[in-house]
Amino acid sequence: MKGFFSFAALLLILSSSLALSDGFNSVYSQDGNDVWAVGVSGNVFRSFDGGATWGTYPQGSSTFYAVAARSSFVWMAGAGGAFSRSINNGENFSSQILGSGQTLRSLFFIDQTTGWIAGNNGTLLKTTNSGSSWVTLSSPTSQHIYCVRFTSASDGWLVGAAGTVMKTTNSGTSWTSVVSGLTRDLYSIEISGSTMYAVGADGAVTRSLNSGTSWTVLDFKLDTKSNVNDVAITSGGAYFIGGGGFIRKSTDNAASFVFQQHSMFAELVDVFFFDPNKGWACSPKNNAIMRTTDGGTNWLLPNSTSLSQSWVQMLTASPSIGNTLVVNPWDKNRVYVALGKNIYMSADRGETWTLTTTISSTNGSSHSFYISPKDTNTYVVAYTGGGDQIRRSTNRGISWTTTIQKNFTSYGMPLEMDPDHPDTLLFAPDGSGSGGSGADAVLYRSTNFGVTWDSIAQTNFRSPCDIVIVPDSTNLIYVGDGITGSGSGKMWRSTNRGSTWTNIFTGGGSEIPTISIGRLNKNNSYATAWSSGGVMRTTSHGASWSSIASTSSTWGTDV
């Protein structure tokens, strides 16, 4: 199980100690010391010491999405066709509107005279006089273009909405479509020799090792479908950023990664490296630019800058126990939570919430809640009102049908969805000693998202608190079992999709409330114990477990 929620959804808000317009969208340096960053509402920062300290140079009120500099020239482009240029190294700027007012997303200069700008609705411009004037190129696409890059004065690439990838060999006069294997929006493309990456929305990453002749779609195993917003390549490796602030570095063509640590807990949208050691990254959420001087081993905020964290409660409602917070499988902006007998929805990632439906007229508690990735009209919930039961709706909760009714845990999550086969659900009701009988200790499986249920094993479970199906290894299942104040908690393991079970260990506490696992390292799982026994970990696919913390009364865990 991914996590444990016993109250309303909470949102983590981060704020910077720099009290100006919030956030940046692009950062660039031509010498490793003179650094420009541009962003929201005319926000422009400049550093002369590699990013240790910054000064503010606001340019109007338009949001800028791109910045570049060559010799004494500095260029910025952004929303509403906003374009600013300096010919004296930033002493002053002249501004104009380009691209018929279309939002300009990307800016690239191959030298101090020749450059390109790309933007919304296929906007594509070129200059050969350092940006003094621009020529509109014949648009190769009607899609938004998010990034344009050139490797020479003639050879270039662009990426954009709906998986658009195009190549030119004549300076952008004409373009050829390239099949990358992706249909999601692509935000950035990076080229180094014959190696190329294109990255984008919902974890989209595709790679070419032969200069774009063929492409391989990579699985970053992002359960939350976080965006991969940018990629940078140096001789020291490739850097991928996005999501809630992740920085992944790979030195083997993205076969493996190291997650680089930093204190900017906010989505990162741009990363730029001057050389293998010096780099910068920025976020539209925080008014600070991170820097590294050692290839990302350490990422630092500017001098005298700090970020503060605070929790804000966004919804107050009847409590539930278990995993009842769900991100819409097709729209990560939409989040649902089952609390008490009600289901609430947020269309803005948890900022505001609306009551959308009621599970039952009978008061009860939700213990597990899922939305079908194949049909988001279909909900399944483990609910206690009117007797413990699994309830199912095919019309977003307007009406509900009980598909199986069995006593289940009063303090855990008896229902689990297979992460790789989302039509498959496992349900583990109470057995002997917790309101049931030995004959009730049966594990059930549904292969049609809760329409019907088949018994797959007679078990020795008493009151299963949590079920985990190991990602990419769905024959392997763990069950944490136990009854508060009665006996000892047990960890059960099956290697054949639940047909037979082995008791791996018996804990000191009376139950094992939660187990957690992540896709990136499925060897490792974590389990909690109540009311003693601390936190346990396996590094062997659940074959053995060891204590890693002696904290008493542990309950929730997540990876």
C-alpha positions as a Python dict, from the first residue, in 0.01 Angstrom:
ca = {
    (1, 'M'): (0, 0, 0),
    (2, 'K'): (134, 340, -91),
    (3, 'G'): (41, 530, 222),
    (4, 'F'): (-195, 586, 507),
    (5, 'F'): (-444, 868, 550),
    (6, 'S'): (-668, 906, 854),
    (7, 'F'): (-779, 1265, 797),
    (8, 'A'): (-821, 1523, 522),
    (9, 'A'): (-574, 1577, 241),
    (10, 'L'): (-288, 1810, 325),
    (11, 'L'): (-88, 2028, 90),
    (12, 'L'): (277, 2118, 148),
    (13, 'I'): (341, 2485, 67),
    (14, 'L'): (696, 2615, 25),
    (15, 'S'): (789, 2982, 29),
    (16, 'S'): (1118, 3160, -34),
    (17, 'S'): (1270, 3425, 185),
    (18, 'L'): (1312, 3639, -130),
    (19, 'A'): (993, 3845, -138),
    (20, 'L'): (961, 3938, -505),
    (21, 'S'): (763, 3800, -798),
    (22, 'D'): (761, 3425, -761),
    (23, 'G'): (965, 3191, -968),
    (24, 'F'): (1180, 3136, -1274),
    (25, 'N'): (1139, 2945, -1599),
    (26, 'S'): (1485, 2963, -1756),
    (27, 'V'): (1847, 3006, -1654),
    (28, 'Y'): (2157, 3055, -1872),
    (29, 'S'): (2526, 3138, -1844),
    (30, 'Q'): (2777, 3189, -2124),
    (31, 'D'): (3089, 3188, -1907),
    (32, 'G'): (3001, 3011, -1581),
    (33, 'N'): (3005, 3330, -1375),
    (34, 'D'): (2763, 3574, -1541),
    (35, 'V'): (2425, 3401, -1499),
    (36, 'W'): (2078, 3516, -1610),
    (37, 'A'): (1745, 3382, -1485),
    (38, 'V'): (1402, 3489, -1612),
    (39, 'G'): (1051, 3400, -1505),
    (40, 'V'): (713, 3506, -1378),
    (41, 'S'): (576, 3859, -1431),
    (42, 'G'): (894, 4014, -1568),
    (43, 'N'): (1110, 3853, -1301),
    (44, 'V'): (1476, 3882, -1410),
    (45, 'F'): (1775, 3802, -1187),
    (46, 'R'): (2145, 3829, -1268),
    (47, 'S'): (2450, 3695, -1088),
    (48, 'F'): (2814, 3786, -1146),
    (49, 'D'): (2958, 3518, -916),
    (50, 'G'): (2814, 3197, -1054),
    (51, 'G'): (2488, 3218, -862),
    (52, 'A'): (2613, 3277, -508),
    (53, 'T'): (2449, 3620, -502),
    (54, 'W'): (2190, 3779, -731),
    (55, 'G'): (2058, 4119, -828),
    (56, 'T'): (1712, 4201, -963),
    (57, 'Y'): (1659, 4350, -1309),
    (58, 'P'): (1281, 4339, -1371),
    (59, 'Q'): (1167, 4373, -1732),
    (60, 'G'): (802, 4477, -1757),
    (61, 'S'): (524, 4245, -1645),
    (62, 'S'): (527, 3968, -1906),
    (63, 'T'): (628, 3619, -1801),
    (64, 'F'): (952, 3509, -1969),
    (65, 'Y'): (1010, 3145, -2064),
    (66, 'A'): (1355, 3163, -2225),
    (67, 'V'): (1685, 3350, -2194),
    (68, 'A'): (2017, 3329, -2380),
    (69, 'A'): (2335, 3534, -2407),
    (70, 'R'): (2625, 3557, -2651),
    (71, 'S'): (2910, 3803, -2628),
    (72, 'S'): (2752, 4137, -2534),
    (73, 'F'): (2401, 4030, -2642),
    (74, 'V'): (2125, 3910, -2407),
    (75, 'W'): (1783, 3791, -2529),
    (76, 'M'): (1461, 3706, -2346),
    (77, 'A'): (1131, 3575, -2483),
    (78, 'G'): (796, 3497, -2327),
    (79, 'A'): (420, 3532, -2297),
    (80, 'G'): (221, 3736, -2547),
    (81, 'G'): (515, 3753, -2788),
    (82, 'A'): (726, 3951, -2539),
    (83, 'F'): (1086, 3987, -2656),
    (84, 'S'): (1363, 4189, -2491),
    (85, 'R'): (1717, 4240, -2621),
    (86, 'S'): (2029, 4399, -2484),
    (87, 'I'): (2329, 4481, -2705),
    (88, 'N'): (2546, 4604, -2416),
    (89, 'N'): (2558, 4305, -2185),
    (90, 'G'): (2243, 4392, -1995),
    (91, 'E'): (2302, 4761, -1928),
    (92, 'N'): (1969, 4833, -2093),
    (93, 'F'): (1706, 4647, -2297),
    (94, 'S'): (1478, 4722, -2588),
    (95, 'S'): (1145, 4541, -2611),
    (96, 'Q'): (902, 4443, -2885),
    (97, 'I'): (623, 4196, -2961),
    (98, 'L'): (708, 3907, -3194),
    (99, 'G'): (517, 3618, -3345),
    (100, 'S'): (186, 3806, -3370),
    (101, 'G'): (160, 3797, -2994),
    (102, 'Q'): (190, 3420, -2958),
    (103, 'T'): (357, 3297, -2640),
    (104, 'L'): (725, 3233, -2711),
    (105, 'R'): (855, 2921, -2535),
    (106, 'S'): (1211, 2863, -2654),
    (107, 'L'): (1509, 3071, -2764),
    (108, 'F'): (1836, 2939, -2910),
    (109, 'F'): (2140, 3112, -3064),
    (110, 'I'): (2408, 2909, -3240),
    (111, 'D'): (2637, 3216, -3227),
    (112, 'Q'): (2594, 3586, -3156),
    (113, 'T'): (2420, 3657, -3488),
    (114, 'T'): (2203, 3356, -3579),
    (115, 'G'): (1915, 3242, -3360),
    (116, 'W'): (1567, 3094, -3351),
    (117, 'I'): (1256, 3145, -3139),
    (118, 'A'): (970, 2893, -3112),
    (119, 'G'): (632, 2910, -2945),
    (120, 'N'): (262, 2845, -2939),
    (121, 'N'): (61, 2732, -3243),
    (122, 'G'): (369, 2647, -3445),
    (123, 'T'): (533, 2988, -3414),
    (124, 'L'): (888, 2977, -3550),
    (125, 'L'): (1116, 3278, -3607),
    (126, 'K'): (1476, 3327, -3720),
    (127, 'T'): (1727, 3611, -3700),
    (128, 'T'): (2065, 3652, -3871),
    (129, 'N'): (2147, 3992, -3720),
    (130, 'S'): (2158, 3924, -3346),
    (131, 'G'): (1787, 3974, -3299),
    (132, 'S'): (1766, 4320, -3451),
    (133, 'S'): (1501, 4181, -3685),
    (134, 'W'): (1321, 3848, -3717),
    (135, 'V'): (1183, 3650, -4009),
    (136, 'T'): (879, 3428, -3962),
    (137, 'L'): (956, 3080, -4091),
    (138, 'S'): (694, 2866, -4257),
    (139, 'S'): (541, 2673, -3969),
    (140, 'P'): (609, 2300, -3981),
    (141, 'T'): (331, 2227, -3730),
    (142, 'S'): (20, 2379, -3576),
    (143, 'Q'): (116, 2235, -3236),
    (144, 'H'): (279, 2441, -2961),
    (145, 'I'): (658, 2422, -2995),
    (146, 'Y'): (821, 2403, -2653),
    (147, 'C'): (1188, 2370, -2742),
    (148, 'V'): (1417, 2437, -3041),
    (149, 'R'): (1785, 2337, -3052),
    (150, 'F'): (2052, 2354, -3322),
    (151, 'T'): (2383, 2168, -3346),
    (152, 'S'): (2507, 2380, -3636),
    (153, 'A'): (2386, 2672, -3845),
    (154, 'S'): (2192, 2425, -4061),
    (155, 'D'): (2100, 2123, -3844),
    (156, 'G'): (1832, 2161, -3579),
    (157, 'W'): (1552, 1992, -3387),
    (158, 'L'): (1228, 2098, -3227),
    (159, 'V'): (979, 1929, -2995),
    (160, 'G'): (629, 2021, -2893),
    (161, 'A'): (275, 1925, -2805),
    (162, 'A'): (127, 1582, -2883),
    (163, 'G'): (468, 1418, -2920),
    (164, 'T'): (588, 1649, -3198),
    (165, 'V'): (952, 1590, -3297),
    (166, 'M'): (1096, 1750, -3612),
    (167, 'K'): (1436, 1788, -3776),
    (168, 'T'): (1576, 2045, -4019),
    (169, 'T'): (1896, 2037, -4225),
    (170, 'N'): (1849, 2379, -4390),
    (171, 'S'): (1841, 2621, -4094),
    (172, 'G'): (1468, 2580, -4041),
    (173, 'T'): (1342, 2652, -4392),
    (174, 'S'): (1181, 2308, -4398),
    (175, 'W'): (1131, 2035, -4139),
    (176, 'T'): (1082, 1659, -4137),
    (177, 'S'): (865, 1481, -3880),
    (178, 'V'): (1036, 1218, -3669),
    (179, 'V'): (857, 932, -3494),
    (180, 'S'): (977, 924, -3133),
    (181, 'G'): (728, 672, -2995),
    (182, 'L'): (553, 929, -2775),
    (183, 'T'): (227, 1122, -2814),
    (184, 'R'): (246, 1327, -2496),
    (185, 'D'): (363, 1689, -2489),
    (186, 'L'): (742, 1714, -2515),
    (187, 'Y'): (902, 2008, -2335),
    (188, 'S'): (1272, 1977, -2408),
    (189, 'I'): (1525, 1814, -2638),
    (190, 'E'): (1898, 1787, -2572),
    (191, 'I'): (2172, 1673, -2809),
    (192, 'S'): (2531, 1570, -2744),
    (193, 'G'): (2710, 1400, -3030),
    (194, 'S'): (2491, 1110, -3141),
    (195, 'T'): (2302, 1096, -2809),
    (196, 'M'): (1964, 1268, -2787),
    (197, 'Y'): (1685, 1286, -2529),
    (198, 'A'): (1337, 1432, -2558),
    (199, 'V'): (1136, 1468, -2237),
    (200, 'G'): (790, 1585, -2143),
    (201, 'A'): (453, 1545, -1975),
    (202, 'D'): (350, 1255, -1752),
    (203, 'G'): (696, 1101, -1732),
    (204, 'A'): (760, 1109, -2108),
    (205, 'V'): (1122, 1030, -2199),
    (206, 'T'): (1255, 903, -2531),
    (207, 'R'): (1619, 847, -2630),
    (208, 'S'): (1820, 812, -2948),
    (209, 'L'): (2178, 690, -2959),
    (210, 'N'): (2219, 731, -3335),
    (211, 'S'): (2153, 1101, -3396),
    (212, 'G'): (1778, 1060, -3413),
    (213, 'T'): (1757, 776, -3664),
    (214, 'S'): (1573, 555, -3414),
    (215, 'W'): (1425, 620, -3070),
    (216, 'T'): (1357, 416, -2757),
    (217, 'V'): (1088, 517, -2508),
    (218, 'L'): (1221, 494, -2151),
    (219, 'D'): (1016, 407, -1844),
    (220, 'F'): (1105, 640, -1556),
    (221, 'K'): (858, 449, -1332),
    (222, 'L'): (682, 761, -1211),
    (223, 'D'): (366, 643, -1037),
    (224, 'T'): (252, 1004, -997),
    (225, 'K'): (306, 1075, -1369),
    (226, 'S'): (528, 1369, -1285),
    (227, 'N'): (644, 1580, -1577),
    (228, 'V'): (1004, 1549, -1690),
    (229, 'N'): (1052, 1916, -1776),
    (230, 'D'): (1411, 1940, -1894),
    (231, 'V'): (1729, 1745, -1964),
    (232, 'A'): (2092, 1854, -1985),
    (233, 'I'): (2388, 1650, -2109),
    (234, 'T'): (2751, 1702, -2009),
    (235, 'S'): (3060, 1483, -2035),
    (236, 'G'): (2981, 1384, -1676),
    (237, 'G'): (2632, 1250, -1750),
    (238, 'A'): (2272, 1339, -1828),
    (239, 'Y'): (2050, 1530, -1585),
    (240, 'F'): (1670, 1501, -1583),
    (241, 'I'): (1450, 1732, -1376),
    (242, 'G'): (1082, 1788, -1302),
    (243, 'G'): (804, 1666, -1079),
    (244, 'G'): (816, 1788, -723),
    (245, 'G'): (1181, 1877, -771),
    (246, 'F'): (1358, 1556, -864),
    (247, 'I'): (1703, 1563, -1022),
    (248, 'R'): (1810, 1233, -1174),
    (249, 'K'): (2164, 1191, -1302),
    (250, 'S'): (2266, 905, -1529),
    (251, 'T'): (2613, 816, -1651),
    (252, 'D'): (2505, 513, -1858),
    (253, 'N'): (2254, 646, -2112),
    (254, 'A'): (1966, 636, -1860),
    (255, 'A'): (2005, 267, -1776),
    (256, 'S'): (2039, 368, -1411),
    (257, 'F'): (2012, 684, -1203),
    (258, 'V'): (2134, 861, -893),
    (259, 'F'): (1888, 1101, -729),
    (260, 'Q'): (2070, 1421, -639),
    (261, 'Q'): (1969, 1580, -310),
    (262, 'H'): (1874, 1944, -268),
    (263, 'S'): (1652, 2171, -59),
    (264, 'M'): (1432, 2318, -336),
    (265, 'F'): (1109, 2127, -263),
    (266, 'A'): (927, 2252, -573),
    (267, 'E'): (884, 2153, -935),
    (268, 'L'): (1199, 2221, -1139),
    (269, 'V'): (1149, 2336, -1499),
    (270, 'D'): (1494, 2427, -1632),
    (271, 'V'): (1848, 2302, -1581),
    (272, 'F'): (2156, 2442, -1751),
    (273, 'F'): (2521, 2333, -1730),
    (274, 'F'): (2809, 2550, -1845),
    (275, 'D'): (3054, 2265, -1804),
    (276, 'P'): (3048, 1922, -1630),
    (277, 'N'): (3079, 2090, -1288),
    (278, 'K'): (2893, 2421, -1303),
    (279, 'G'): (2517, 2408, -1335),
    (280, 'W'): (2194, 2582, -1230),
    (281, 'A'): (1830, 2481, -1187),
    (282, 'C'): (1516, 2684, -1127),
    (283, 'S'): (1150, 2654, -1035),
    (284, 'P'): (846, 2873, -1113),
    (285, 'K'): (736, 2818, -752),
    (286, 'N'): (1034, 2966, -567),
    (287, 'N'): (1227, 3287, -612),
    (288, 'A'): (1567, 3122, -586),
    (289, 'I'): (1806, 2958, -832),
    (290, 'M'): (2006, 2655, -722),
    (291, 'R'): (2369, 2612, -826),
    (292, 'T'): (2625, 2334, -826),
    (293, 'T'): (3000, 2348, -875),
    (294, 'D'): (3061, 1972, -856),
    (295, 'G'): (2829, 1819, -1112),
    (296, 'G'): (2533, 1807, -877),
    (297, 'T'): (2692, 1623, -588),
    (298, 'N'): (2590, 1933, -393),
    (299, 'W'): (2316, 2176, -494),
    (300, 'L'): (2320, 2509, -309),
    (301, 'L'): (2073, 2791, -269),
    (302, 'P'): (2204, 3149, -308),
    (303, 'N'): (2384, 3296, -11),
    (304, 'S'): (2152, 3413, 268),
    (305, 'T'): (1854, 3242, 106),
    (306, 'S'): (1632, 2988, 278),
    (307, 'L'): (1311, 2806, 200),
    (308, 'S'): (1048, 2748, 467),
    (309, 'Q'): (795, 2465, 481),
    (310, 'S'): (448, 2474, 625),
    (311, 'W'): (145, 2245, 627),
    (312, 'V'): (-195, 2383, 536),
    (313, 'Q'): (-513, 2184, 596),
    (314, 'M'): (-724, 2215, 284),
    (315, 'L'): (-1027, 2004, 374),
    (316, 'T'): (-1209, 1920, 695),
    (317, 'A'): (-1440, 1619, 682),
    (318, 'S'): (-1528, 1292, 853),
    (319, 'P'): (-1221, 1071, 891),
    (320, 'S'): (-1138, 749, 714),
    (321, 'I'): (-874, 486, 769),
    (322, 'G'): (-654, 354, 493),
    (323, 'N'): (-558, 447, 140),
    (324, 'T'): (-845, 667, 23),
    (325, 'L'): (-656, 940, -164),
    (326, 'V'): (-649, 884, -543),
    (327, 'V'): (-499, 1078, -830),
    (328, 'N'): (-711, 1060, -1146),
    (329, 'P'): (-531, 808, -1372),
    (330, 'W'): (-569, 1036, -1675),
    (331, 'D'): (-545, 1383, -1522),
    (332, 'K'): (-301, 1438, -1238),
    (333, 'N'): (-456, 1776, -1163),
    (334, 'R'): (-765, 1593, -1037),
    (335, 'V'): (-740, 1433, -695),
    (336, 'Y'): (-1011, 1241, -508),
    (337, 'V'): (-1042, 1144, -144),
    (338, 'A'): (-1300, 925, 29),
    (339, 'L'): (-1364, 1054, 382),
    (340, 'G'): (-1638, 900, 590),
    (341, 'K'): (-1928, 831, 355),
    (342, 'N'): (-1837, 1111, 113),
    (343, 'I'): (-1604, 1146, -184),
    (344, 'Y'): (-1445, 1485, -252),
    (345, 'M'): (-1268, 1602, -566),
    (346, 'S'): (-1007, 1868, -633),
    (347, 'A'): (-944, 1986, -990),
    (348, 'D'): (-638, 2192, -890),
    (349, 'R'): (-406, 1943, -719),
    (350, 'G'): (-560, 1986, -377),
    (351, 'E'): (-597, 2364, -357),
    (352, 'T'): (-979, 2353, -343),
    (353, 'W'): (-1219, 2064, -279),
    (354, 'T'): (-1580, 1986, -371),
    (355, 'L'): (-1812, 1716, -240),
    (356, 'T'): (-1896, 1509, -549),
    (357, 'T'): (-2084, 1205, -424),
    (358, 'T'): (-2191, 997, -124),
    (359, 'I'): (-2100, 630, -98),
    (360, 'S'): (-2395, 534, 119),
    (361, 'S'): (-2679, 686, 318),
    (362, 'T'): (-2548, 486, 612),
    (363, 'N'): (-2259, 643, 798),
    (364, 'G'): (-1937, 447, 781),
    (365, 'S'): (-1567, 464, 709),
    (366, 'S'): (-1376, 414, 384),
    (367, 'H'): (-1072, 188, 407),
    (368, 'S'): (-953, 160, 45),
    (369, 'F'): (-1061, 358, -260),
    (370, 'Y'): (-966, 311, -627),
    (371, 'I'): (-1058, 461, -963),
    (372, 'S'): (-1020, 242, -1270),
    (373, 'P'): (-737, 354, -1502),
    (374, 'K'): (-938, 207, -1791),
    (375, 'D'): (-1261, 390, -1714),
    (376, 'T'): (-1249, 679, -1469),
    (377, 'N'): (-1627, 660, -1425),
    (378, 'T'): (-1573, 339, -1227),
    (379, 'Y'): (-1499, 352, -853),
    (380, 'V'): (-1440, 72, -600),
    (381, 'V'): (-1432, 127, -224),
    (382, 'A'): (-1405, -86, 89),
    (383, 'Y'): (-1675, 63, 315),
    (384, 'T'): (-1810, -15, 661),
    (385, 'G'): (-2155, 151, 661),
    (386, 'G'): (-2434, -109, 666),
    (387, 'G'): (-2183, -389, 719),
    (388, 'D'): (-1830, -430, 584),
    (389, 'Q'): (-1850, -453, 205),
    (390, 'I'): (-1688, -377, -127),
    (391, 'R'): (-1899, -123, -317),
    (392, 'R'): (-1870, -39, -685),
    (393, 'S'): (-1998, 248, -901),
    (394, 'T'): (-1987, 285, -1280),
    (395, 'N'): (-2119, 643, -1292),
    (396, 'R'): (-1877, 833, -1070),
    (397, 'G'): (-2061, 753, -753),
    (398, 'I'): (-2416, 844, -852),
    (399, 'S'): (-2522, 488, -770),
    (400, 'W'): (-2345, 200, -597),
    (401, 'T'): (-2364, -180, -596),
    (402, 'T'): (-2233, -409, -322),
    (403, 'T'): (-2032, -683, -494),
    (404, 'I'): (-1903, -872, -189),
    (405, 'Q'): (-1982, -842, 184),
    (406, 'K'): (-1734, -978, 439),
    (407, 'N'): (-1602, -848, 770),
    (408, 'F'): (-1265, -677, 728),
    (409, 'T'): (-1009, -492, 935),
    (410, 'S'): (-1127, -192, 1132),
    (411, 'Y'): (-784, -27, 1123),
    (412, 'G'): (-625, -101, 787),
    (413, 'M'): (-664, -156, 412),
    (414, 'P'): (-821, -485, 305),
    (415, 'L'): (-837, -404, -66),
    (416, 'E'): (-548, -363, -313),
    (417, 'M'): (-520, -294, -687),
    (418, 'D'): (-254, -474, -893),
    (419, 'P'): (-20, -193, -1009),
    (420, 'D'): (50, -366, -1341),
    (421, 'H'): (-294, -517, -1408),
    (422, 'P'): (-537, -250, -1285),
    (423, 'D'): (-846, -463, -1353),
    (424, 'T'): (-721, -702, -1085),
    (425, 'L'): (-812, -641, -720),
    (426, 'L'): (-730, -847, -411),
    (427, 'F'): (-959, -851, -108),
    (428, 'A'): (-856, -1006, 225),
    (429, 'P'): (-1141, -1016, 481),
    (430, 'D'): (-1113, -1111, 847),
    (431, 'G'): (-1049, -1468, 943),
    (432, 'S'): (-1067, -1629, 1284),
    (433, 'G'): (-1042, -1414, 1593),
    (434, 'S'): (-1174, -1089, 1452),
    (435, 'G'): (-1541, -1124, 1399),
    (436, 'G'): (-1507, -1412, 1156),
    (437, 'S'): (-1442, -1780, 1160),
    (438, 'G'): (-1158, -1989, 1026),
    (439, 'A'): (-1366, -2057, 716),
    (440, 'D'): (-1374, -1680, 650),
    (441, 'A'): (-996, -1660, 611),
    (442, 'V'): (-1018, -1660, 232),
    (443, 'L'): (-831, -1440, -13),
    (444, 'Y'): (-1047, -1314, -300),
    (445, 'R'): (-949, -1188, -644),
    (446, 'S'): (-1145, -987, -898),
    (447, 'T'): (-1016, -959, -1255),
    (448, 'N'): (-1292, -721, -1368),
    (449, 'F'): (-1238, -436, -1123),
    (450, 'G'): (-1473, -565, -859),
    (451, 'V'): (-1769, -690, -1066),
    (452, 'T'): (-1722, -1050, -950),
    (453, 'W'): (-1492, -1219, -700),
    (454, 'D'): (-1322, -1560, -697),
    (455, 'S'): (-1171, -1727, -391),
    (456, 'I'): (-808, -1807, -462),
    (457, 'A'): (-679, -1937, -129),
    (458, 'Q'): (-782, -2056, 214),
    (459, 'T'): (-540, -1875, 447),
    (460, 'N'): (-446, -1845, 811),
    (461, 'F'): (-498, -1470, 812),
    (462, 'R'): (-670, -1326, 1119),
    (463, 'S'): (-736, -963, 1024),
    (464, 'P'): (-523, -851, 728),
    (465, 'C'): (-425, -485, 769),
    (466, 'D'): (-249, -427, 439),
    (467, 'I'): (-178, -599, 110),
    (468, 'V'): (111, -518, -126),
    (469, 'I'): (143, -655, -479),
    (470, 'V'): (505, -603, -585),
    (471, 'P'): (531, -386, -900),
    (472, 'D'): (666, -565, -1209),
    (473, 'S'): (657, -890, -1008),
    (474, 'T'): (290, -952, -953),
    (475, 'N'): (336, -1314, -850),
    (476, 'L'): (487, -1171, -532),
    (477, 'I'): (244, -1048, -263),
    (478, 'Y'): (287, -945, 103),
    (479, 'V'): (16, -928, 367),
    (480, 'G'): (55, -760, 706),
    (481, 'D'): (-175, -927, 959),
    (482, 'G'): (-281, -877, 1320),
    (483, 'I'): (-544, -773, 1572),
    (484, 'T'): (-499, -483, 1811),
    (485, 'G'): (-410, -606, 2159),
    (486, 'S'): (-436, -973, 2062),
    (487, 'G'): (-138, -1190, 1980),
    (488, 'S'): (146, -1078, 1755),
    (489, 'G'): (148, -923, 1411),
    (490, 'K'): (253, -1149, 1126),
    (491, 'M'): (405, -1090, 784),
    (492, 'W'): (281, -1329, 515),
    (493, 'R'): (436, -1380, 172),
    (494, 'S'): (316, -1549, -146),
    (495, 'T'): (528, -1617, -454),
    (496, 'N'): (247, -1760, -668),
    (497, 'R'): (-9, -1477, -689),
    (498, 'G'): (-168, -1569, -357),
    (499, 'S'): (-231, -1941, -404),
    (500, 'T'): (-13, -2038, -105),
    (501, 'W'): (133, -1837, 181),
    (502, 'T'): (435, -1848, 413),
    (503, 'N'): (456, -1675, 750),
    (504, 'I'): (788, -1490, 712),
    (505, 'F'): (805, -1349, 1064),
    (506, 'T'): (600, -1280, 1375),
    (507, 'G'): (648, -934, 1524),
    (508, 'G'): (655, -807, 1878),
    (509, 'G'): (351, -585, 1833),
    (510, 'S'): (-4, -701, 1779),
    (511, 'E'): (-38, -596, 1414),
    (512, 'I'): (141, -479, 1099),
    (513, 'P'): (-71, -184, 984),
    (514, 'T'): (108, -77, 664),
    (515, 'I'): (362, -195, 410),
    (516, 'S'): (517, 26, 141),
    (517, 'I'): (718, -32, -175),
    (518, 'G'): (838, 173, -470),
    (519, 'R'): (885, 83, -834),
    (520, 'L'): (1244, 203, -853),
    (521, 'N'): (1376, -53, -606),
    (522, 'K'): (1126, -333, -563),
    (523, 'N'): (1377, -540, -362),
    (524, 'N'): (1316, -301, -75),
    (525, 'S'): (991, -279, 121),
    (526, 'Y'): (908, -127, 457),
    (527, 'A'): (658, -230, 724),
    (528, 'T'): (529, -73, 1045),
    (529, 'A'): (431, -240, 1373),
    (530, 'W'): (173, -159, 1640),
    (531, 'S'): (220, -103, 1926),
    (532, 'S'): (581, -216, 1941),
    (533, 'G'): (833, -348, 1694),
    (534, 'G'): (926, -26, 1519),
    (535, 'V'): (996, -17, 1144),
    (536, 'M'): (1110, -318, 945),
    (537, 'R'): (1271, -348, 604),
    (538, 'T'): (1334, -619, 351),
    (539, 'T'): (1603, -600, 84),
    (540, 'S'): (1532, -950, -48),
    (541, 'H'): (1186, -930, -205),
    (542, 'G'): (1029, -1003, 131),
    (543, 'A'): (1216, -1327, 198),
    (544, 'S'): (1359, -1183, 521),
    (545, 'W'): (1300, -868, 724),
    (546, 'S'): (1509, -674, 976),
    (547, 'S'): (1440, -392, 1219),
    (548, 'I'): (1569, -50, 1110),
    (549, 'A'): (1404, 164, 1379),
    (550, 'S'): (1283, 84, 1730),
    (551, 'T'): (1022, 361, 1742),
    (552, 'S'): (709, 225, 1910),
    (553, 'S'): (357, 242, 1768),
    (554, 'T'): (453, 303, 1406),
    (555, 'W'): (158, 318, 1169),
    (556, 'G'): (204, 472, 824),
    (557, 'T'): (486, 424, 573),
    (558, 'D'): (539, 531, 214),
    (559, 'V'): (814, 529, -49),
}
